[in-house]
CSV table of C-alpha atoms in Angstrom, one decimal:
chain,number,residue,atom,x,y,z
D,1,MET,CA,-55.4,75.2,-22.8
D,2,LYS,CA,-52.7,75.1,-25.5
D,3,ILE,CA,-50.0,75.4,-22.8
D,4,ILE,CA,-51.6,72.6,-20.8
D,5,LEU,CA,-51.9,70.4,-23.9
D,6,LEU,CA,-48.3,71.0,-24.8
D,7,GLY,CA,-47.3,70.2,-21.2
D,8,LEU,CA,-49.2,66.9,-21.4
D,9,LEU,CA,-47.7,66.1,-24.7
D,10,PHE,CA,-44.2,66.7,-23.3
D,11,LEU,CA,-44.9,64.5,-20.3
D,12,LEU,CA,-46.2,61.8,-22.5
D,13,CYS,CA,-43.0,61.9,-24.7
D,14,PHE,CA,-40.8,62.0,-21.6
D,15,ASP,CA,-42.6,58.9,-20.2
D,16,LEU,CA,-42.0,57.0,-23.4
D,17,GLN,CA,-38.3,57.9,-23.3
D,18,ALA,CA,-38.2,57.2,-19.6
D,19,GLY,CA,-39.3,53.6,-20.2
D,20,ILE,CA,-35.6,52.9,-20.7
D,21,ARG,CA,-33.3,54.0,-17.9
D,22,LYS,CA,-30.1,54.7,-19.8
D,23,SER,CA,-26.9,53.1,-18.7
D,24,LYS,CA,-23.9,55.3,-17.9
D,25,LEU,CA,-21.5,53.0,-19.7
D,26,LYS,CA,-19.4,54.6,-22.5
D,27,VAL,CA,-19.9,52.7,-25.7
D,28,LEU,CA,-17.8,53.0,-28.9
D,29,TYR,CA,-19.4,51.7,-32.1
D,30,VAL,CA,-17.0,50.9,-34.9
D,31,GLY,CA,-18.9,50.7,-38.2
D,32,GLY,CA,-18.1,49.9,-41.7
D,33,SER,CA,-20.1,46.8,-42.5
D,34,SER,CA,-23.1,47.0,-44.8
D,35,ASP,CA,-26.4,45.2,-44.5
D,36,VAL,CA,-25.8,44.1,-48.1
D,37,TYR,CA,-23.7,41.0,-48.3
D,38,ALA,CA,-20.8,41.6,-50.8
D,39,ASN,CA,-20.7,38.0,-52.0
D,40,ILE,CA,-24.4,37.9,-53.1
D,41,ASN,CA,-24.6,37.6,-56.9
D,42,ARG,CA,-21.0,36.4,-57.0
D,43,GLY,CA,-19.7,39.7,-55.6
D,44,LYS,CA,-21.5,41.8,-58.2
D,45,VAL,CA,-22.5,44.5,-55.6
D,46,ASP,CA,-21.9,48.1,-56.4
D,47,SER,CA,-19.3,49.6,-54.1
D,48,VAL,CA,-21.4,52.8,-53.8
D,49,LEU,CA,-24.3,50.6,-52.6
D,50,LEU,CA,-22.0,49.0,-50.0
D,51,LEU,CA,-20.8,52.4,-48.8
D,52,GLU,CA,-24.4,53.7,-48.5
D,53,GLY,CA,-25.4,50.6,-46.7
D,54,ALA,CA,-22.6,50.9,-44.2
D,55,LYS,CA,-23.5,54.6,-43.5
D,56,LYS,CA,-27.2,53.6,-43.1
D,57,ARG,CA,-26.2,50.8,-40.7
D,58,THR,CA,-24.0,53.0,-38.6
D,59,VAL,CA,-26.8,55.6,-38.2
D,60,ALA,CA,-29.2,52.8,-37.2
D,61,PHE,CA,-26.8,51.4,-34.6
D,62,GLU,CA,-26.0,54.8,-33.2
D,63,LYS,CA,-29.7,55.5,-32.8
D,64,LEU,CA,-30.3,52.2,-31.0
D,65,LEU,CA,-27.3,52.5,-28.7
D,66,LYS,CA,-28.3,56.0,-27.7
D,67,GLN,CA,-31.7,54.7,-26.6
D,68,TYR,CA,-29.9,52.5,-24.0
D,69,PHE,CA,-26.6,54.3,-23.2
D,70,LYS,CA,-25.9,57.9,-22.2
D,71,TYR,CA,-22.5,58.1,-23.8
D,72,VAL,CA,-22.2,56.7,-27.4
D,73,THR,CA,-19.6,57.5,-30.0
D,74,ALA,CA,-19.7,56.1,-33.6
D,75,ILE,CA,-16.7,56.0,-35.9
D,76,ASP,CA,-15.7,54.3,-39.1
D,77,ALA,CA,-13.5,51.2,-38.9
D,78,LYS,CA,-10.8,52.9,-40.9
D,79,ASP,CA,-10.4,55.4,-38.1
D,80,TYR,CA,-10.2,52.9,-35.3
D,81,GLN,CA,-7.0,52.1,-33.4
D,82,PRO,CA,-6.9,49.7,-30.4
D,83,VAL,CA,-5.9,52.5,-28.0
D,84,LEU,CA,-9.3,54.2,-28.5
D,85,SER,CA,-11.0,51.3,-26.6
D,86,GLU,CA,-9.2,52.4,-23.5
D,87,ASP,CA,-11.5,55.4,-23.2
D,88,TYR,CA,-14.7,53.3,-23.4
D,89,ASP,CA,-16.3,50.6,-21.3
D,90,VAL,CA,-17.3,48.5,-24.4
D,91,THR,CA,-16.3,48.6,-28.0
D,92,VAL,CA,-18.9,47.2,-30.5
D,93,MET,CA,-17.0,46.1,-33.5
D,94,ASP,CA,-19.0,46.0,-36.7
D,95,GLY,CA,-16.4,46.9,-39.3
D,96,LEU,CA,-12.9,45.7,-40.1
D,97,PRO,CA,-10.2,48.2,-39.0
D,98,GLN,CA,-6.8,48.7,-40.5
D,99,PRO,CA,-4.4,45.8,-39.6
D,100,ILE,CA,-1.6,46.5,-37.2
D,101,VAL,CA,0.2,43.2,-38.1
D,102,PRO,CA,0.7,42.2,-41.8
D,103,PRO,CA,-0.9,39.0,-43.1
D,104,THR,CA,1.1,35.8,-42.5
D,105,MET,CA,0.4,32.1,-43.1
D,106,GLN,CA,0.0,29.5,-40.3
D,107,GLU,CA,2.8,26.9,-40.5
D,108,ASP,CA,2.7,23.3,-39.3
D,109,PRO,CA,5.8,21.4,-37.8
D,110,PHE,CA,6.8,20.2,-41.2
D,111,GLY,CA,6.9,23.6,-42.8
D,112,ARG,CA,3.6,23.2,-44.6
D,113,PHE,CA,1.2,26.1,-44.5
D,114,TYR,CA,-2.5,25.8,-43.7
D,115,GLY,CA,-5.4,28.2,-43.7
D,116,GLU,CA,-5.5,31.7,-45.2
D,117,LYS,CA,-3.2,34.6,-44.6
D,118,ARG,CA,-4.3,36.4,-41.4
D,119,GLU,CA,-3.8,40.0,-40.5
D,120,GLY,CA,-3.7,41.1,-36.9
D,121,TYR,CA,-6.1,43.9,-35.8
D,122,LEU,CA,-5.6,44.0,-32.1
D,123,PRO,CA,-2.6,43.4,-29.8
D,124,GLN,CA,-2.3,39.9,-28.3
D,125,ASP,CA,-2.7,41.3,-24.8
D,126,PHE,CA,-5.8,43.4,-25.7
D,127,ASP,CA,-8.2,43.0,-22.7
D,128,ARG,CA,-10.8,45.7,-23.1
D,129,PRO,CA,-14.5,44.5,-23.4
D,130,MET,CA,-15.5,44.1,-27.0
D,131,LEU,CA,-18.7,42.8,-28.7
D,132,LEU,CA,-18.0,41.4,-32.1
D,133,ILE,CA,-20.8,41.2,-34.7
D,134,ALA,CA,-21.1,38.2,-37.1
D,135,GLU,CA,-17.9,37.4,-39.0
D,136,LEU,CA,-15.9,40.1,-37.2
D,137,SER,CA,-15.4,37.5,-34.4
D,138,SER,CA,-13.3,35.4,-36.7
D,139,LEU,CA,-11.7,38.0,-38.8
D,140,ILE,CA,-10.4,40.0,-35.8
D,141,GLY,CA,-10.2,37.0,-33.4
D,142,ALA,CA,-8.2,34.6,-35.5
D,143,ARG,CA,-4.8,36.0,-34.7
D,144,LEU,CA,-5.8,36.4,-31.1
D,145,GLY,CA,-6.7,32.7,-30.8
D,146,LEU,CA,-10.4,33.3,-30.0
D,147,LYS,CA,-12.6,30.2,-29.9
D,148,THR,CA,-15.4,32.2,-31.5
D,149,ASP,CA,-13.9,31.1,-34.8
D,150,TRP,CA,-15.4,30.6,-38.3
D,151,CYS,CA,-17.6,27.5,-38.5
D,152,CYS,CA,-20.0,28.8,-41.1
D,153,LEU,CA,-21.2,32.1,-42.5
D,154,CYS,CA,-24.7,30.7,-42.6
D,155,LEU,CA,-26.5,31.9,-39.4
D,156,ASP,CA,-30.1,32.8,-40.2
D,157,ALA,CA,-32.8,34.6,-38.1
D,158,ASP,CA,-33.7,32.4,-35.2
D,159,ALA,CA,-31.9,31.4,-32.0
D,160,HIS,CA,-32.3,28.1,-30.2
D,161,HIS,CA,-30.9,26.1,-27.2
D,162,ILE,CA,-30.7,29.5,-25.4
D,163,ARG,CA,-29.4,29.7,-21.9
D,164,THR,CA,-32.4,31.7,-20.8
D,165,GLU,CA,-31.1,31.9,-17.2
D,166,HIS,CA,-28.1,33.9,-18.5
D,167,PRO,CA,-27.8,37.5,-17.2
D,168,MET,CA,-28.1,38.8,-20.7
D,169,PHE,CA,-31.7,37.7,-20.8
D,170,LYS,CA,-32.4,39.1,-17.3
D,171,GLY,CA,-31.4,42.8,-17.5
D,172,PRO,CA,-30.6,45.5,-16.8
D,173,PHE,CA,-33.0,46.4,-19.6
D,174,PRO,CA,-36.4,44.6,-19.6
D,175,VAL,CA,-36.5,41.5,-21.8
D,176,LYS,CA,-39.4,39.7,-23.3
D,177,MET,CA,-38.7,36.5,-25.2
D,178,SER,CA,-41.4,34.9,-27.3
D,179,MET,CA,-40.3,31.3,-27.6
D,180,VAL,CA,-42.0,29.3,-30.4
D,181,MET,CA,-41.8,25.6,-31.4
D,182,LYS,CA,-40.5,25.4,-34.9
D,183,PRO,CA,-39.3,22.5,-37.2
D,184,THR,CA,-35.7,21.5,-36.6
D,185,PRO,CA,-33.6,22.5,-39.7
D,186,GLU,CA,-33.1,19.6,-42.1
D,187,SER,CA,-29.4,20.3,-42.2
D,188,ALA,CA,-29.2,19.8,-38.4
D,189,LYS,CA,-31.0,16.5,-38.8
D,190,SER,CA,-28.7,15.3,-41.5
D,191,ILE,CA,-25.6,16.2,-39.6
D,192,ALA,CA,-26.9,14.5,-36.4
D,193,LYS,CA,-27.6,11.4,-38.5
D,194,SER,CA,-24.1,11.3,-39.9
D,195,GLU,CA,-22.8,11.5,-36.3
D,196,GLY,CA,-25.0,8.7,-35.1
D,197,GLU,CA,-27.3,11.0,-33.1
D,198,VAL,CA,-31.0,11.8,-33.2
D,199,VAL,CA,-32.5,15.3,-32.8
D,200,PRO,CA,-36.2,16.1,-32.2
D,201,ASP,CA,-38.5,17.1,-35.1
D,202,SER,CA,-39.1,20.5,-33.5
D,203,ILE,CA,-37.3,22.8,-31.0
D,204,LEU,CA,-38.0,26.0,-29.2
D,205,MET,CA,-36.8,29.1,-31.1
D,206,TRP,CA,-36.6,32.8,-30.5
D,207,ARG,CA,-36.7,35.3,-33.4
D,208,VAL,CA,-33.7,37.6,-33.4
D,209,GLN,CA,-34.1,39.1,-36.8
D,210,LYS,CA,-37.2,40.0,-38.8
D,211,GLU,CA,-35.7,38.1,-41.7
D,212,GLY,CA,-32.5,36.2,-42.4
D,213,TYR,CA,-30.3,35.7,-45.4
D,214,THR,CA,-32.3,32.8,-46.6
D,215,THR,CA,-35.4,35.0,-47.1
D,216,LYS,CA,-33.9,38.3,-47.9
D,217,ALA,CA,-30.7,39.5,-49.6
D,218,ILE,CA,-28.9,40.6,-46.5
D,219,ARG,CA,-25.7,39.5,-44.7
D,220,PRO,CA,-25.7,36.1,-43.2
D,221,GLY,CA,-24.6,35.7,-39.6
D,222,MET,CA,-21.7,33.6,-38.4
D,223,ILE,CA,-21.7,30.6,-36.1
D,224,SER,CA,-18.6,29.3,-34.3
D,225,LYS,CA,-17.4,25.7,-33.8
D,226,SER,CA,-18.7,24.0,-30.7
D,227,ALA,CA,-15.9,21.4,-30.7
D,228,GLY,CA,-13.6,22.2,-27.8
D,229,PHE,CA,-15.4,25.5,-27.1
D,230,LEU,CA,-16.2,24.7,-23.5
D,231,ASP,CA,-13.0,23.0,-22.5
D,232,SER,CA,-11.5,26.1,-20.7
D,233,PRO,CA,-12.9,28.2,-17.9
D,234,ASP,CA,-12.8,31.5,-19.8
D,235,VAL,CA,-15.7,30.7,-22.2
D,236,GLU,CA,-19.5,30.7,-22.1
D,237,PHE,CA,-22.0,29.1,-24.5
D,238,ILE,CA,-25.0,31.4,-24.5
D,239,SER,CA,-27.1,30.5,-27.6
D,240,GLY,CA,-27.2,28.4,-30.7
D,241,GLY,CA,-28.9,29.5,-33.9
D,242,VAL,CA,-30.5,28.2,-37.1
D,243,SER,CA,-27.8,27.5,-39.7
D,244,ALA,CA,-26.6,25.0,-42.3
D,245,LYS,CA,-24.6,23.2,-39.5
D,246,GLY,CA,-25.5,21.3,-36.4
D,247,LEU,CA,-27.6,22.4,-33.4
D,248,GLU,CA,-24.7,22.6,-31.0
D,249,GLU,CA,-22.7,25.3,-32.9
D,250,VAL,CA,-22.3,28.7,-31.2
D,251,ALA,CA,-24.4,31.7,-32.3
D,252,ILE,CA,-23.8,33.8,-29.2
D,253,GLY,CA,-20.9,33.1,-26.8
D,254,ARG,CA,-18.1,34.6,-24.8
D,255,HIS,CA,-14.3,34.0,-24.8
D,256,GLY,CA,-12.6,36.1,-22.2
D,257,ASN,CA,-13.3,39.8,-22.8
D,258,PHE,CA,-14.8,39.2,-26.2
D,259,LEU,CA,-18.5,38.5,-26.8
D,260,HIS,CA,-19.5,36.9,-30.1
D,261,TRP,CA,-22.9,38.2,-31.4
D,262,GLY,CA,-23.2,36.0,-34.4
D,263,PHE,CA,-26.4,37.5,-35.8
D,264,SER,CA,-25.8,40.0,-38.6
D,265,ALA,CA,-28.9,42.2,-38.5
D,266,SER,CA,-28.9,46.0,-38.3
D,267,PRO,CA,-31.2,47.4,-35.7
D,268,GLU,CA,-33.7,48.1,-38.5
D,269,GLU,CA,-33.9,44.3,-39.1
D,270,MET,CA,-33.7,43.3,-35.4
D,271,THR,CA,-36.8,42.3,-33.6
D,272,GLU,CA,-37.8,44.5,-30.7
D,273,GLU,CA,-37.1,41.7,-28.3
D,274,ALA,CA,-33.6,41.3,-29.7
D,275,LYS,CA,-32.7,45.0,-29.3
D,276,SER,CA,-33.0,44.9,-25.5
D,277,VAL,CA,-31.0,41.7,-25.4
D,278,PHE,CA,-28.3,43.2,-27.6
D,279,ALA,CA,-28.1,46.2,-25.2
D,280,ASN,CA,-27.9,43.8,-22.3
D,281,ALA,CA,-25.1,41.9,-24.0
D,282,ILE,CA,-23.1,45.2,-24.1
D,283,VAL,CA,-23.7,45.7,-20.3
D,284,TYR,CA,-22.7,42.1,-19.6
D,285,ILE,CA,-19.4,42.0,-21.5
D,286,SER,CA,-18.4,45.3,-19.8
D,287,GLN,CA,-17.8,43.3,-16.6
D,288,PHE,CA,-14.9,41.5,-18.2
D,289,ALA,CA,-12.4,44.3,-18.5
D,290,GLY,CA,-8.9,43.0,-18.0
D,291,GLN,CA,-10.0,39.3,-18.4
D,292,ALA,CA,-8.3,38.4,-21.7
D,293,PRO,CA,-8.6,34.8,-22.9
D,294,ILE,CA,-6.4,32.2,-21.2
D,295,ALA,CA,-6.7,29.3,-23.7
D,296,ARG,CA,-6.0,30.3,-27.2
D,297,LYS,CA,-7.2,28.5,-30.3
D,298,PHE,CA,-4.5,29.4,-32.8
D,299,ASN,CA,-5.0,26.3,-34.9
D,300,PRO,CA,-8.5,26.4,-36.5
D,301,PHE,CA,-8.2,22.8,-37.6
D,302,ILE,CA,-7.1,21.2,-34.4
D,303,VAL,CA,-8.8,17.9,-33.6
D,304,THR,CA,-10.9,17.4,-30.5
D,305,GLU,CA,-12.8,14.7,-28.8
D,306,LYS,CA,-15.7,15.4,-31.2
D,307,HIS,CA,-13.5,14.4,-34.1
D,308,LEU,CA,-12.7,11.1,-32.4
D,309,LYS,CA,-16.3,10.2,-32.5
D,310,SER,CA,-16.7,11.1,-36.1
D,311,THR,CA,-13.5,9.2,-36.9
D,312,ILE,CA,-14.9,6.0,-35.5
D,313,LEU,CA,-18.1,6.5,-37.5
D,314,ARG,CA,-16.1,7.1,-40.7
D,315,ALA,CA,-14.7,3.6,-40.5
D,316,THR,CA,-18.1,1.9,-40.5
D,317,ARG,CA,-19.8,0.2,-43.5
D,318,ALA,CA,-22.7,2.5,-43.0
D,319,ALA,CA,-20.5,5.6,-43.6
D,320,TYR,CA,-19.0,3.9,-46.7
D,321,GLU,CA,-22.5,3.1,-48.1
D,322,GLU,CA,-23.6,6.6,-47.4
D,323,ARG,CA,-20.6,7.9,-49.4
D,324,VAL,CA,-21.4,5.5,-52.2
D,325,SER,CA,-25.0,6.7,-52.4
D,326,THR,CA,-23.8,10.4,-52.4
D,327,LEU,CA,-21.3,9.8,-55.2
D,328,LYS,CA,-23.9,8.0,-57.3
D,329,ARG,CA,-26.2,11.0,-57.1
D,330,ILE,CA,-23.5,13.1,-58.8
D,331,GLY,CA,-22.6,10.4,-61.3
D,332,LYS,CA,-19.4,9.1,-59.7
D,333,GLU,CA,-18.4,5.8,-58.4
D,334,GLU,CA,-16.7,4.8,-55.1
D,335,SER,CA,-14.1,2.1,-54.7
D,336,THR,CA,-14.7,-1.0,-52.6
D,337,TYR,CA,-15.1,-0.9,-48.8
D,338,GLY,CA,-11.5,-2.1,-48.5
D,339,GLU,CA,-10.1,0.5,-50.8
D,340,TYR,CA,-12.2,3.1,-49.0
D,341,LEU,CA,-10.7,2.1,-45.6
D,342,LYS,CA,-7.2,2.0,-47.0
D,343,SER,CA,-7.5,5.6,-48.2
D,344,MET,CA,-9.1,6.8,-45.0
D,345,PHE,CA,-6.9,4.8,-42.5
D,346,PRO,CA,-3.7,3.8,-44.4
D,347,GLU,CA,-1.7,2.8,-41.3
D,348,LEU,CA,-4.6,0.9,-39.6
D,349,TYR,CA,-5.7,-0.8,-42.8
D,350,PHE,CA,-2.7,-3.1,-42.9
D,351,SER,CA,-3.5,-4.4,-39.4
D,352,PHE,CA,-7.4,-4.4,-39.5
D,353,GLY,CA,-8.3,-4.8,-43.2
D,354,THR,CA,-12.1,-4.7,-43.5
D,355,ASP,CA,-12.8,-5.7,-39.9
D,356,GLU,CA,-15.2,-2.8,-39.0
D,357,LYS,CA,-15.2,-3.7,-35.3
D,358,ALA,CA,-11.4,-3.7,-35.0
D,359,TYR,CA,-11.3,0.0,-36.0
D,360,LYS,CA,-13.9,0.9,-33.4
D,361,ASP,CA,-12.1,-1.1,-30.7
D,362,TYR,CA,-8.8,0.5,-31.5
D,363,TYR,CA,-10.2,4.0,-31.1
D,364,MET,CA,-12.3,3.2,-28.1
D,365,ASN,CA,-9.6,1.3,-26.2
D,366,ASN,CA,-7.1,4.1,-26.8
D,367,ALA,CA,-9.5,7.1,-26.4
D,368,GLY,CA,-7.4,8.6,-23.6
D,369,TYR,CA,-4.1,8.5,-25.4
D,370,PHE,CA,-4.6,10.2,-28.7
D,371,MET,CA,-3.1,13.6,-29.6
D,372,PRO,CA,-3.2,15.7,-32.8
D,373,ARG,CA,-1.2,14.3,-35.7
D,374,PRO,CA,1.3,17.0,-36.8
D,375,GLY,CA,0.3,18.6,-40.1
D,376,ARG,CA,-3.0,16.7,-40.5
D,377,VAL,CA,-6.6,16.9,-39.1
D,378,SER,CA,-6.3,13.4,-37.5
D,379,PHE,CA,-5.1,11.6,-34.4
D,380,LEU,CA,-1.8,10.1,-33.4
D,381,LEU,CA,-1.5,7.6,-30.6
D,382,ASP,CA,0.7,8.8,-27.7
D,383,GLU,CA,2.7,5.7,-26.8
D,384,ASP,CA,4.3,7.5,-23.8
D,385,ALA,CA,0.9,8.2,-22.2
D,386,ARG,CA,-0.4,4.7,-23.0
D,387,SER,CA,2.7,3.1,-21.5
D,388,LEU,CA,1.9,4.7,-18.2
D,389,GLY,CA,-1.8,3.9,-18.5
D,390,ILE,CA,-2.8,7.5,-17.7
D,391,SER,CA,-5.0,9.7,-20.0
D,392,ASN,CA,-3.3,12.7,-21.5
D,393,HIS,CA,-6.3,14.7,-20.1
D,394,ASP,CA,-5.6,13.5,-16.5
D,395,ILE,CA,-3.5,15.8,-14.3
D,396,ARG,CA,-1.9,12.6,-12.9
D,397,LEU,CA,0.1,12.3,-16.1
D,398,LEU,CA,2.1,15.5,-15.2
D,399,ASP,CA,2.6,14.2,-11.7
D,400,GLU,CA,4.0,10.9,-13.1
D,401,ALA,CA,6.2,12.6,-15.7
D,402,ILE,CA,7.8,14.7,-13.0
D,403,ARG,CA,8.3,11.6,-10.9
D,404,LEU,CA,10.2,10.0,-13.8
D,405,LEU,CA,12.5,13.0,-13.7
D,406,GLU,CA,12.9,12.9,-10.0
D,407,GLU,CA,13.7,9.2,-9.8
D,408,GLY,CA,15.7,9.2,-13.0
D,409,THR,CA,14.0,6.0,-14.2
D,410,ASP,CA,12.9,7.3,-17.6
D,411,VAL,CA,14.0,10.9,-17.9
D,412,ALA,CA,13.5,11.2,-21.6
D,413,LYS,CA,9.9,10.1,-21.4
D,414,GLY,CA,9.2,12.5,-18.6
D,415,HIS,CA,10.6,15.4,-20.6
D,416,ARG,CA,8.7,14.4,-23.7
D,417,LEU,CA,5.4,14.4,-21.8
D,418,LEU,CA,6.0,17.6,-20.0
D,419,LYS,CA,7.1,19.4,-23.2
D,420,ARG,CA,4.2,17.9,-25.1
D,421,TYR,CA,1.4,18.9,-22.7
D,422,THR,CA,2.5,22.1,-21.0
D,423,LEU,CA,3.9,25.5,-22.1
D,424,CYS,CA,6.5,25.4,-19.3
D,425,ARG,CA,10.2,24.8,-20.0
D,426,PHE,CA,11.9,24.2,-16.6
D,427,GLU,CA,15.4,22.7,-16.4
D,428,THR,CA,15.3,20.8,-13.1
D,429,PRO,CA,12.9,18.3,-11.5
D,430,ALA,CA,12.6,20.5,-8.5
D,431,GLU,CA,11.4,23.4,-10.6
D,432,TRP,CA,8.8,21.2,-12.3
D,433,ARG,CA,7.6,19.9,-8.9
D,434,THR,CA,7.3,23.3,-7.3
D,435,TRP,CA,5.3,24.6,-10.3
D,436,PHE,CA,3.0,21.5,-10.3
D,437,GLU,CA,2.3,21.5,-6.5
D,438,THR,CA,1.7,25.3,-6.5
D,439,ASN,CA,-0.8,25.3,-9.4
D,440,LYS,CA,-2.3,21.8,-9.6
D,441,SER,CA,-5.7,23.0,-8.2
D,442,ARG,CA,-5.9,25.5,-11.0
D,443,LEU,CA,-4.7,23.3,-13.9
D,444,PHE,CA,-7.1,22.4,-16.7
D,445,PHE,CA,-6.7,20.6,-20.0
D,446,THR,CA,-7.8,22.2,-23.3
D,447,GLU,CA,-7.9,20.4,-26.6
D,448,SER,CA,-9.0,23.4,-28.7
D,449,GLY,CA,-6.3,25.5,-26.9
D,450,GLY,CA,-3.5,23.2,-28.2
D,451,TRP,CA,-3.8,20.0,-26.1
D,452,PHE,CA,-2.1,21.6,-23.2
D,453,PHE,CA,-2.6,21.8,-19.4
D,454,LEU,CA,-2.9,25.5,-18.6
D,455,VAL,CA,-3.3,27.4,-15.4
D,456,ASN,CA,-6.5,29.1,-14.6
D,457,THR,CA,-5.0,32.5,-14.0
D,458,ARG,CA,-4.2,35.7,-15.9
D,459,ASP,CA,-1.2,36.5,-13.6
D,460,LYS,CA,1.7,36.8,-16.1
D,461,ASN,CA,4.1,36.0,-13.3
D,462,VAL,CA,2.7,32.5,-13.2
D,463,PRO,CA,4.4,30.2,-15.8
D,464,GLY,CA,2.2,27.9,-17.9
D,465,ASN,CA,0.1,30.1,-20.2
D,466,ASP,CA,2.6,31.7,-22.5
D,467,TYR,CA,1.9,30.5,-26.1
D,468,ARG,CA,5.0,32.3,-27.4
D,469,GLY,CA,7.3,29.4,-26.4
D,470,LYS,CA,9.4,27.5,-28.9
D,471,ASN,CA,7.2,24.4,-28.7
D,472,VAL,CA,4.2,26.4,-29.9
D,473,GLU,CA,6.1,28.0,-32.7
D,474,ARG,CA,7.2,24.6,-33.9
D,475,ARG,CA,3.7,23.1,-33.7
D,476,GLY,CA,2.3,26.0,-35.8
D,477,TYR,CA,0.2,27.7,-33.2
D,478,GLY,CA,0.1,31.4,-33.7
């Protein structure tokens, strides 16, 4: 009887384990982050506590991964080198490795620096599948030009606006998603109002973590900027998440061979439903080996179409009055509407004064002809594009610019436009025409990627996607 009982117990345990059919993918987990957020209590967190938290977190992730994958290796970030990823199908990055490139500052065309010093942790041509957890997407991805950049380290415990039809939520591991209607965050309502939009009072949400940083002293997650995120074919928006920002920001998304998992929780704090989705995310990104990003967001402050809308709203009396109200609450006073406009729009003020409609008409009538103003987070009107009556987002602009070269009618303008909106540097009209006709079906325009037309290809023999050109260096990208 004892033998029979032991046999039944063994079968029962086997069946429980057999509920998950393990994947044969080889997974490398790179740890080093702690569940404790170092900036809580103004950075007064014991270093020993952080180290213990990191070890505990690594053990938890290794245990989780081994439930879903046959081959799992866990190492500390200090021991990671990019070459190690060559031996694995997916690298899960949860710690900051040693930099391979020293920190340097971004520089604008006028020699002014912006942003923080940035180290490089991976080669620019790194194309192995990688899942980046929380702020690692930005810290590691900044020098690579990943669109999964730092919007806010304020992602909480719930996901929303989820693309439930996405493969990550279908398998290979079984997924159950308990969607619940919850109140829309007040911060999202406020941001929507400031942008002239209305959001519903409640939205469907899915719990990813048992608790978030707003209810427990743990690491916050990181969301990425939605502005310009989808303007290239190498990205996917997968899910938003509750944060201090708007509803459209990116909590889970993909750029090339990198998957941003913005939620910060250790497996011990993940919901059971989230664990299987996390495992599916690893399987999903494994398919993108060799598919490095095409568009690169080297300038984190680059303006996009979303900024144009907010610029128009900023010129309104309503925006001015909101600012006055805000300043009064903190005991400060705002200047007059005219002085406000003069400070916000110095060039336009001398033409439009306090004519609110004139500002709106100016931006709306020229919407297709704006480009980033060098050294500032604002727009500059492209008089060359406007003179031709063709939007700088329209592929016909390149065609017309090449025609100017071919006909010799305005060669200087043609060269300016081609240099401004492409990464190519051909010498003759014939070279430009051959490149354009060969690739026009694959050309796309990206704002977040630098306001360039790029070619939807990873073939390095095809000109058009090399950000190392002199034009890019001068404009401060990378």
